[in-house]
XYZ file of C-alpha atoms in Angstrom:
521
model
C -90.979 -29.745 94.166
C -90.562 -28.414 93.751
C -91.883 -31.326 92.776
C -92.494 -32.397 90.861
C -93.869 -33.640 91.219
C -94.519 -37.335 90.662
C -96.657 -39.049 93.574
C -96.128 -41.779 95.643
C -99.148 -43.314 97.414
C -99.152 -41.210 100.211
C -97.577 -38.127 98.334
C -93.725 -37.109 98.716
C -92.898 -33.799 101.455
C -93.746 -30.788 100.091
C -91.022 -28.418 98.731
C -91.779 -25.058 99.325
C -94.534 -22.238 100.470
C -95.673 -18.901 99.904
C -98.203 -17.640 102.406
C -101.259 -16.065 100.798
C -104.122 -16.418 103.315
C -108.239 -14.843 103.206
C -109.871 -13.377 106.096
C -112.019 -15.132 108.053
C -114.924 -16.007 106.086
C -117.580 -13.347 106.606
C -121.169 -13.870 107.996
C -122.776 -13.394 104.580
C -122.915 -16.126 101.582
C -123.909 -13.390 99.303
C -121.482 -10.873 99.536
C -118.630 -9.347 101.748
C -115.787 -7.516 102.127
C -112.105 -8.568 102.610
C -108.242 -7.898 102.309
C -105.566 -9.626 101.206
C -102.069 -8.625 100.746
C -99.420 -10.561 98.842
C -95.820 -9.980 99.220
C -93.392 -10.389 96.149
C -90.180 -9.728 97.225
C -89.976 -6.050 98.334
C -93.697 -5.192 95.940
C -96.651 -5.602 97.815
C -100.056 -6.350 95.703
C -103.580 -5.929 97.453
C -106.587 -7.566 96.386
C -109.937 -6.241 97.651
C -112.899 -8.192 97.348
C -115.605 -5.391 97.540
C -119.308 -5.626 97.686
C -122.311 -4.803 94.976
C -124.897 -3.408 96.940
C -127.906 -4.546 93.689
C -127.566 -5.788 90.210
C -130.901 -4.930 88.714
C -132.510 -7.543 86.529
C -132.261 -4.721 83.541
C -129.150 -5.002 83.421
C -128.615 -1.246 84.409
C -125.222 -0.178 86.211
C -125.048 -1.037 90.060
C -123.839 0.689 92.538
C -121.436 -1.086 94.994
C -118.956 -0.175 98.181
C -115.894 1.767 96.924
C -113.400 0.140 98.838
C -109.736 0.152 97.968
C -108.485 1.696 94.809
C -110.877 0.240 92.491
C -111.426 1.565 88.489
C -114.482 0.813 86.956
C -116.853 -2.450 87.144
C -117.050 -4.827 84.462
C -120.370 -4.089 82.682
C -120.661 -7.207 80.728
C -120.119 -9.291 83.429
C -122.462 -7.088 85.606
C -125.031 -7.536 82.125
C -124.790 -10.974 82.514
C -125.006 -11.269 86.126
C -128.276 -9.107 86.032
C -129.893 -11.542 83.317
C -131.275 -13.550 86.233
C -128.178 -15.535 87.559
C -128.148 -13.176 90.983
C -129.230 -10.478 92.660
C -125.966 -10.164 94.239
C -122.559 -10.016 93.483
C -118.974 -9.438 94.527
C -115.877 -7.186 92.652
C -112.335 -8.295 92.959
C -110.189 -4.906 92.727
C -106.405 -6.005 91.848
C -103.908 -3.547 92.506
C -100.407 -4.021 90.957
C -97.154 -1.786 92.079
C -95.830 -0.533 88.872
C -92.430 1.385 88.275
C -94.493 4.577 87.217
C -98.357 4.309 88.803
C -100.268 1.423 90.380
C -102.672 -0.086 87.556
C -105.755 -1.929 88.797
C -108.431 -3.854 87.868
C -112.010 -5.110 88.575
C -113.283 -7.691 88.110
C -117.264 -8.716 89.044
C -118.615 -12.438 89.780
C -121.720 -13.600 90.874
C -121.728 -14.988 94.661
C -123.260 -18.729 94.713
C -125.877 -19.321 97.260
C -124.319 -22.331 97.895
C -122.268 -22.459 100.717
C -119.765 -24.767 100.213
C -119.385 -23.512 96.249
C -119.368 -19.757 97.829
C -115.940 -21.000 99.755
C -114.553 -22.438 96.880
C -114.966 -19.122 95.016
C -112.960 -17.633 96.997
C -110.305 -19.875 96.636
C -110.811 -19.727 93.082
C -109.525 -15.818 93.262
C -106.727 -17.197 95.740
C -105.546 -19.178 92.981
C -105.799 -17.111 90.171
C -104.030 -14.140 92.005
C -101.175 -16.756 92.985
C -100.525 -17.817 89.151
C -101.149 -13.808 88.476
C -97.952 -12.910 90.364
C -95.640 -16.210 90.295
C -96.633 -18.532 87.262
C -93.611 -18.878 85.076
C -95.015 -18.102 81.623
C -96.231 -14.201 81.891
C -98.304 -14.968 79.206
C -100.359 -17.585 80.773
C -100.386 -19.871 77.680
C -100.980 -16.563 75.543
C -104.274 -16.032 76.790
C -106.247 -13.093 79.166
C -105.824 -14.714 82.359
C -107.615 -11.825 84.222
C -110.152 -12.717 81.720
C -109.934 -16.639 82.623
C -111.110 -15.427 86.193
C -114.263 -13.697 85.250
C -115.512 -17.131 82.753
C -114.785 -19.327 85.704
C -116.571 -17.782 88.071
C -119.716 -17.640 85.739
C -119.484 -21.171 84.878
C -118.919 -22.138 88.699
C -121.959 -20.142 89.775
C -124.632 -22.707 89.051
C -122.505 -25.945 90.624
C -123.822 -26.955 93.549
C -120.982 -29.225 95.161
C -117.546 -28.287 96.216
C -116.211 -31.097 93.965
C -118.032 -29.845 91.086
C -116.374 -26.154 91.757
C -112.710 -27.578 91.913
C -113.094 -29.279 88.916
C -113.816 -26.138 87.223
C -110.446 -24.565 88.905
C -108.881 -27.656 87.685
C -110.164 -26.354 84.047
C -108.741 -23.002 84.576
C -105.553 -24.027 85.423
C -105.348 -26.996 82.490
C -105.359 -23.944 80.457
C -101.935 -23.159 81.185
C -100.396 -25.987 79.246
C -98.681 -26.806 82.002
C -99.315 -30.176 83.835
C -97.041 -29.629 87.281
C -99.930 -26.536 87.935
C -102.390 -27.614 89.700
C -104.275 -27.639 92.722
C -105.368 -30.757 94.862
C -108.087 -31.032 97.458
C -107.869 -30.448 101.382
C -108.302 -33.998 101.560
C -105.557 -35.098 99.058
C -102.894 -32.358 100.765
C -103.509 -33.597 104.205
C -102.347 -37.196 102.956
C -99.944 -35.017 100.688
C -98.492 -33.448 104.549
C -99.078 -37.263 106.028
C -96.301 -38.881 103.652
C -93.391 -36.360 104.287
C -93.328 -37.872 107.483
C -92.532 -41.456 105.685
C -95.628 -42.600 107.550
C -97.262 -44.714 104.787
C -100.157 -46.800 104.550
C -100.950 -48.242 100.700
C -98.848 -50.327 98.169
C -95.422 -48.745 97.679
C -95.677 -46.868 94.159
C -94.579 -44.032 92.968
C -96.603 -42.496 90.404
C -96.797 -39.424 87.926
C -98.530 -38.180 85.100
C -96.497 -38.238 82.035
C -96.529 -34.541 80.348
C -96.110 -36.152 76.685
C -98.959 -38.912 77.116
C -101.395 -37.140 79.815
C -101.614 -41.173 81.351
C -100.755 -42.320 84.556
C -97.492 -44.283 84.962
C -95.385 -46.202 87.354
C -92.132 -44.403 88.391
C -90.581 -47.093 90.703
C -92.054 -48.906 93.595
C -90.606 -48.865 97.211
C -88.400 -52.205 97.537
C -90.572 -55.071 99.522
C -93.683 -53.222 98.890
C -96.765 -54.925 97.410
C -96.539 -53.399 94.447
C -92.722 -54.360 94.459
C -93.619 -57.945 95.038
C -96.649 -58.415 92.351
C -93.432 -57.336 90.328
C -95.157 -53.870 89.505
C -92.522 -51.990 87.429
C -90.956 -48.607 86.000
C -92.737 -47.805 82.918
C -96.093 -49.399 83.760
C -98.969 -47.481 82.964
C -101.982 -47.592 85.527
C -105.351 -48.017 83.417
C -107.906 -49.041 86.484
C -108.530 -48.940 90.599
C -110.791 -51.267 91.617
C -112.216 -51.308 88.478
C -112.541 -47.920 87.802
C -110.998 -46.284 84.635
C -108.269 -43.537 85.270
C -108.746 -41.369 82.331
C -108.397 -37.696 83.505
C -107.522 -38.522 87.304
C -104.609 -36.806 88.534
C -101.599 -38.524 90.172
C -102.572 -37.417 93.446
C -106.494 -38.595 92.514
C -105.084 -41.540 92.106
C -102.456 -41.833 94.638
C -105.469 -41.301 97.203
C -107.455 -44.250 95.699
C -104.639 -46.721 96.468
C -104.419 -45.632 100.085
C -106.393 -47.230 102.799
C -106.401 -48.930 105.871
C -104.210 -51.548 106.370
C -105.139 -54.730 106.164
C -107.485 -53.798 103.428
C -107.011 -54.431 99.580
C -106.576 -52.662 96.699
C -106.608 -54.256 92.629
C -105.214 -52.178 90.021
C -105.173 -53.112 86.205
C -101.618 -52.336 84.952
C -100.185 -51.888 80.845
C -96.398 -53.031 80.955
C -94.281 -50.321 79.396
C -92.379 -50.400 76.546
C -94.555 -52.567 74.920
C -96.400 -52.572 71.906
C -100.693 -52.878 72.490
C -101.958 -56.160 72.945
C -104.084 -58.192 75.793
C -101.257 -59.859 77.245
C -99.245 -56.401 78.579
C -102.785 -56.010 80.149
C -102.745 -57.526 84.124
C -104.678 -57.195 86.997
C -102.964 -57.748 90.378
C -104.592 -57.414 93.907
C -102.606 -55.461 96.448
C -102.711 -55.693 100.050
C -102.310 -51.852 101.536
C -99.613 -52.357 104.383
C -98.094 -49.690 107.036
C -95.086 -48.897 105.049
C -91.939 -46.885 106.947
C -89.936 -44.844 103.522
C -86.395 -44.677 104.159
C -84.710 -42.475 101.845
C -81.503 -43.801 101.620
C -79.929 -47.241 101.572
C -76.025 -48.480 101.500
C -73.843 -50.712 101.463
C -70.377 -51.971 100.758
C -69.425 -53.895 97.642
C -65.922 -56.043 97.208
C -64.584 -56.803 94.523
C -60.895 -57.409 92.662
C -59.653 -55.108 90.361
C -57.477 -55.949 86.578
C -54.428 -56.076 88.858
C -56.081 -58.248 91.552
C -55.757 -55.808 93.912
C -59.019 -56.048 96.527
C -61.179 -52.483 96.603
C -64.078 -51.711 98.355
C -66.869 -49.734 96.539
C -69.473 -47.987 98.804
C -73.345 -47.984 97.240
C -75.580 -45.480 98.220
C -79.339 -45.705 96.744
C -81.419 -42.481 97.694
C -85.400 -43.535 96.699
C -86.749 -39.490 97.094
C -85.309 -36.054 98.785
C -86.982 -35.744 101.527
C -86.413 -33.353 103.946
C -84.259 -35.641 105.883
C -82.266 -36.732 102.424
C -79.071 -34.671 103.009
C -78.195 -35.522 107.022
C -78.878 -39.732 105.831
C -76.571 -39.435 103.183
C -73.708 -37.744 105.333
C -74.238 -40.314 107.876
C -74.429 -43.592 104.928
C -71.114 -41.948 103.869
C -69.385 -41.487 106.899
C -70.163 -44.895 107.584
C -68.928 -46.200 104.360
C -65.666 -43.968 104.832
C -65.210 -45.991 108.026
C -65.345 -49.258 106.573
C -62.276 -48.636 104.418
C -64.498 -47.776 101.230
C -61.830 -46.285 97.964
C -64.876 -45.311 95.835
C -68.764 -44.763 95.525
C -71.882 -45.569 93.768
C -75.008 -43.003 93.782
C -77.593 -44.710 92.549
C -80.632 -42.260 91.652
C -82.155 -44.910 89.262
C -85.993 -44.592 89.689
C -86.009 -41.556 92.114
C -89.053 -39.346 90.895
C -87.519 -36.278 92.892
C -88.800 -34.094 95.772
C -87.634 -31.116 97.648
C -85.142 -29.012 95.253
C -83.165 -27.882 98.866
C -82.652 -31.305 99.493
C -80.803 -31.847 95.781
C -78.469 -28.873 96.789
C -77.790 -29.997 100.439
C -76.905 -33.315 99.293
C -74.690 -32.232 96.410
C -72.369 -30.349 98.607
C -71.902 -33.551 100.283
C -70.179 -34.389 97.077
C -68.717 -30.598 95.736
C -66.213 -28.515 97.270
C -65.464 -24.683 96.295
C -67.521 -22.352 95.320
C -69.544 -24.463 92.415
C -72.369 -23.654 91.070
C -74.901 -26.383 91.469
C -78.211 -25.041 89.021
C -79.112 -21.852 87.013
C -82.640 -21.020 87.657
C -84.910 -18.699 85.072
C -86.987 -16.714 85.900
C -90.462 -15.658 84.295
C -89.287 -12.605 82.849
C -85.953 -14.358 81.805
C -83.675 -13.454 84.029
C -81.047 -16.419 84.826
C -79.966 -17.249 88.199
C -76.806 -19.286 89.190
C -77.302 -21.427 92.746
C -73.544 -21.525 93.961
C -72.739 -23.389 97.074
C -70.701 -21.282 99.762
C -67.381 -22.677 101.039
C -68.504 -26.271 100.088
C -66.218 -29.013 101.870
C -66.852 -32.503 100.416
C -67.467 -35.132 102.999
C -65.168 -37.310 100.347
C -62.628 -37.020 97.254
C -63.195 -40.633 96.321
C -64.094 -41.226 92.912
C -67.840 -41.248 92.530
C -69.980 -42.305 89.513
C -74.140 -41.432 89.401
C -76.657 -43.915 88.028
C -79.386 -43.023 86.474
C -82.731 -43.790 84.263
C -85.823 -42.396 82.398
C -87.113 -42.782 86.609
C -84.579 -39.753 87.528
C -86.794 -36.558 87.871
C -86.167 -33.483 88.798
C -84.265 -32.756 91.790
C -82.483 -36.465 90.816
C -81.730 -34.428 87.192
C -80.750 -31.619 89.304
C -77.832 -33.436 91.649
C -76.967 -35.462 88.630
C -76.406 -32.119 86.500
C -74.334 -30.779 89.353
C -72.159 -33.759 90.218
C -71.359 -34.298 86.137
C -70.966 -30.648 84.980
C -68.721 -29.963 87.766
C -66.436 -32.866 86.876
C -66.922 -34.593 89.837
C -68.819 -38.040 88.903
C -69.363 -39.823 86.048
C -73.136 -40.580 84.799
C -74.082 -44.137 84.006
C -77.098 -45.509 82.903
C -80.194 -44.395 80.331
C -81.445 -40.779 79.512
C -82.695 -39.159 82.867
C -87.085 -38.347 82.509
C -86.172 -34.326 82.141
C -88.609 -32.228 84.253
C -86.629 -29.119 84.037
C -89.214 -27.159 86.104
C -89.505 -26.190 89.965
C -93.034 -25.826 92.044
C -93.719 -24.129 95.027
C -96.283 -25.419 97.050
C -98.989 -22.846 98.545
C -101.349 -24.151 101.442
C -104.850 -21.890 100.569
C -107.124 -20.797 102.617
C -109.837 -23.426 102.338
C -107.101 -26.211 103.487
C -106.332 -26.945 99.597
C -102.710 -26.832 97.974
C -101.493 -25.382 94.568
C -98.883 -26.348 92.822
C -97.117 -23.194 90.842
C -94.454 -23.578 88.191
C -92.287 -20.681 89.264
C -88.995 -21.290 87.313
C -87.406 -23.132 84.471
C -83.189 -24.900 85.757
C -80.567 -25.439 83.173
C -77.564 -27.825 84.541
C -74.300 -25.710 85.605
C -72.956 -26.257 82.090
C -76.426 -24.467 80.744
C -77.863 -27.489 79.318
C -81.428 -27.637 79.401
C -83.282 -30.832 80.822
C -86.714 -30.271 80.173
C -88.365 -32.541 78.247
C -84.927 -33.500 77.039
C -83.554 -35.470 79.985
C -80.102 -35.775 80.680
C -77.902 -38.321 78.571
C -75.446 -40.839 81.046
C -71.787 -41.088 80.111
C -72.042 -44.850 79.616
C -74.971 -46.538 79.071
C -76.164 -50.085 80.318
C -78.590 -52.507 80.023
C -81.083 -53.201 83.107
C -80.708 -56.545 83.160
C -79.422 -58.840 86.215
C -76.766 -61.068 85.417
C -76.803 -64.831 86.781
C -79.400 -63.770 89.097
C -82.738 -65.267 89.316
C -85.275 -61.935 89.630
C -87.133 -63.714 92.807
C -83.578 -63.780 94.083
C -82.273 -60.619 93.792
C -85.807 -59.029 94.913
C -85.086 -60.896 98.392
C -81.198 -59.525 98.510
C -81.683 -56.487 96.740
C -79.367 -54.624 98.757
C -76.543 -57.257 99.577
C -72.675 -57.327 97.883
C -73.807 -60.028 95.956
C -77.293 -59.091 94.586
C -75.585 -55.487 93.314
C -72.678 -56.893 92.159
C -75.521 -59.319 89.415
C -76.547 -55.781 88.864
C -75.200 -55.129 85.255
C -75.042 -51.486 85.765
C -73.089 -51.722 88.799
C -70.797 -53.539 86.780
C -70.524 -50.764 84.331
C -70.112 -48.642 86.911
C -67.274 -50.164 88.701
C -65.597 -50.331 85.644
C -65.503 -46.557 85.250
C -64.647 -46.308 88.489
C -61.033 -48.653 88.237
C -60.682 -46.646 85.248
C -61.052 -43.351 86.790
C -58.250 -44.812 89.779
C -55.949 -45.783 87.275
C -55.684 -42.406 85.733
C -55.927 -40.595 89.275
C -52.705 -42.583 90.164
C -48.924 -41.711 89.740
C -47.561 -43.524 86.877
């Protein structure tokens, strides 16, 4: 997630599953029989794809195998199907548990002859009867979604290539209005699987598509990366790969573009951010794809005197993502720090795009003791959900402030929400990005992955963060202070490189500040 979901070149770990898996595919391309059961909590749903033994070219009724609890056939669809598209066709009967009697419904589609389109059919109904039972909005965008199933499988019928078929998917799904739902290629979730290892082979960035503009942009680049050192930044939209234009291409699309074999080489055409139009925000930079290892989290101790020339130490901790190993590196950076005499801390989620929701909770109880609650999930009928940790102990009661930027997404908004609502840090920095949505992640049949919004969060004070971000305590500029950039890029995590870091500054201001009113007067 969650995700999330922004991308980094070889995808961030996934953040949940739900198991919804097809039969083994059956002998015939034309039509067959299968069972699948979903489980929702304690309701079970069963799907039946059954079997139409002819659809006359008349367009008179058909008969077909009455398998299941089925109710009726679709006769328009069948009408349609029988005005030459097939002689054969399949039924989907959907039956839904209900308080009072199980409803169902059937739905007819026209079996491609094409193999490899035939497979992605079925994944098609995979999908659908995923976003059926767990997409967010029961409305789906205020439009028939069982509906939705039955036009996509006519317009997929003709396609003959597997690409071709996702694409329409891809169209079903858009309808939504919801860009975090959607579904990526076997291909593009393998590397998706590859890269929560931290095995990575491309150019360090972390990308995402942003909701408001629909382009691709830059979240942050991995420090020492190529991207990093072509001086790549936050903000930057992507416009080209290799000279191909990006319009439509999804962040993972894309992601899988810049990966390669190392030793290879990669250009990109970047727009700088934050900048008005005009040729010179327009660059094009050639990247070298290198064997990248992504380590999370980052630390290190910062001296400095305070007003009453007094010498205090200041631990910094910079986590990049939450991966699954985020929570047990951050104990061990602070009990490190702890050892080295540090009075007070720095989290620095500036530029981390997010990642596994668990991880966000496991690494706030790092921070939290009690019995806090750390993020109020809602549900899609509405229903609110408080996340409380259980007998948190906090690793540390030393004064702690969070930094943050438009870069901090979701799970990032998530631990920031927590630490801040429940009094225990201070937020420094610009507005947070505010993704205020959680995926789950569902491995299909076929090898493919989607990617379900299954929730809305509000922070533990019940302020909503999506699309609205989160709003620092004390804001900062981003600017280094008596520190040459090609400098600090070499040093980036040494005392003195942070401490030319104007927001560290800032920050270790409110920290003496928060000492000097934690001490006895």
């Amino acid at each position: 997630m969650e995700k999330l979901c922004s991308n980094f070149d070889l995808n961030p770990p996934q953040i949940s599953s739900i198991s919804t898996k097809f039969p083994t595919r059956p002998t015939s391309s034309l039509a067959y029989i299968s069972h699948i059961w979903c489980s929702n909590g304690s309701r079970h749903h069963k799907f039946v794809v059954q079997k139409i033994v002819s659809t006359p070219k008349n367009g008179s009724s058909s008969q077909f195998d009455k398998t299941g609890d089925s109710v009726g056939l679709n006769q328009g669809l069948v009408k349609s199907i029988g005005r030459g598209l097939v002689g054969f066709a399949a039924a989907l009967a959907v039956c839904v548990d209900s308080p009072a009697l199980a409803e169902s419904l059937t739905v007819a589609f026209p079996v491609s002859p094409a193999h490899e389109v035939n497979t992605v059919q079925r994944t098609l109904v995979e999908a659908w009867s995923l976003i059926r039972e767990t997409f967010v909005d029961p409305t789906f965008n205020h439009q028939d979604w069982d509906m939705k199933l039955q036009q996509t499988m006519v317009e997929m019928f003709p396609l003959r290539s597997a690409d071709a078929a996702y694409n329409k998917i891809s169209g079903m799904l858009a309808t939504l209005g919801d860009p975090f739902t959607r579904i990526i290629s076997p291909k593009e979730y393998q590397s998706f699987r590859i890269g929560s290892d931290g095995n990575l082979r491309g150019v360090g960035l972390f990308i995402n598509v942003d909701p408001k503009s629909g382009h691709l942009v830059v979240m942050s680049c991995l420090e020492g990366s190529p991207a990093d050192r072509a001086g790549i930044h936050e903000g930057d939209e992507l416009m080209e790969i290799n000279g191909e234009r990006l319009d439509g291409i999804s962040s993972e699309g894309a992601a899988q573009k810049l990966r390669g074999k190392v030793g290879t080489s990669v250009t990109v055409k970047v727009h700088r951010g934050n900048k008005s139009g005009g040729g010179d925000d327009l660059r094009e930079v050639n990247l070298p794809r290198e064997f990248i290892k992504l380590s999370p989290i980052s630390s290190a101790v910062i001296p400095h005197k305070t007003s009453d020339g007094r010498l205090s130490k200041t631990g910094y901790v910079k986590l990049l993502a939450f991966s699954q190993t985020a929570a047990s590196d951050m104990e061990n950076a602070v009990a490190e720090l702890e050892n080295q005499g540090v009075q007070s801390y720095i989290l620095d989620l500036r530029n981390n795009p997010g990642g596994l929701v668990k991880a966000g909770l496991d690494v706030a109880q790092i921070w939290l003791d009690g019995d806090e609650t750390l993020v109020n999930t809602i549900d899609r009928d509405g229903n609110m959900f408080p996340i409380n940790m259980v007998h948190g102990h906090a690793k540390t009661q030393d004064p702690l402030v969070v930094l943050v930027n438009e870069g901090s997404a979701s799970a990032s908004e998530i631990l920031a929400g927590a630490l801040h609502d429940n009094g225990r840090a201070k937020l420094v920095g610009h507005r947070t990005f505010g993704k205020g949505k959680i995926q789950s992640v569902t491995e299909l049949d076929d090898g493919s992955a989607l990617f379900i919004t299954v929730a809305k969060y509000l922070s533990p004070a019940l302020h909503d963060i999506d699309q609205v971000g989160i709003a620092p305590d004390v804001q900062c500029s981003a600017e280094m202070l008596n520190s040459p950039r090609e400098s600090y890029m070499k040093n980036k995590n040494s005392a003195s490189s942070l401490e030319a870091d104007s927001c560290i500054m800032v920050a270790e201001h409110v920290l003496e500040v928060q000492e000097s009113k934690g001490s006895p007067s």
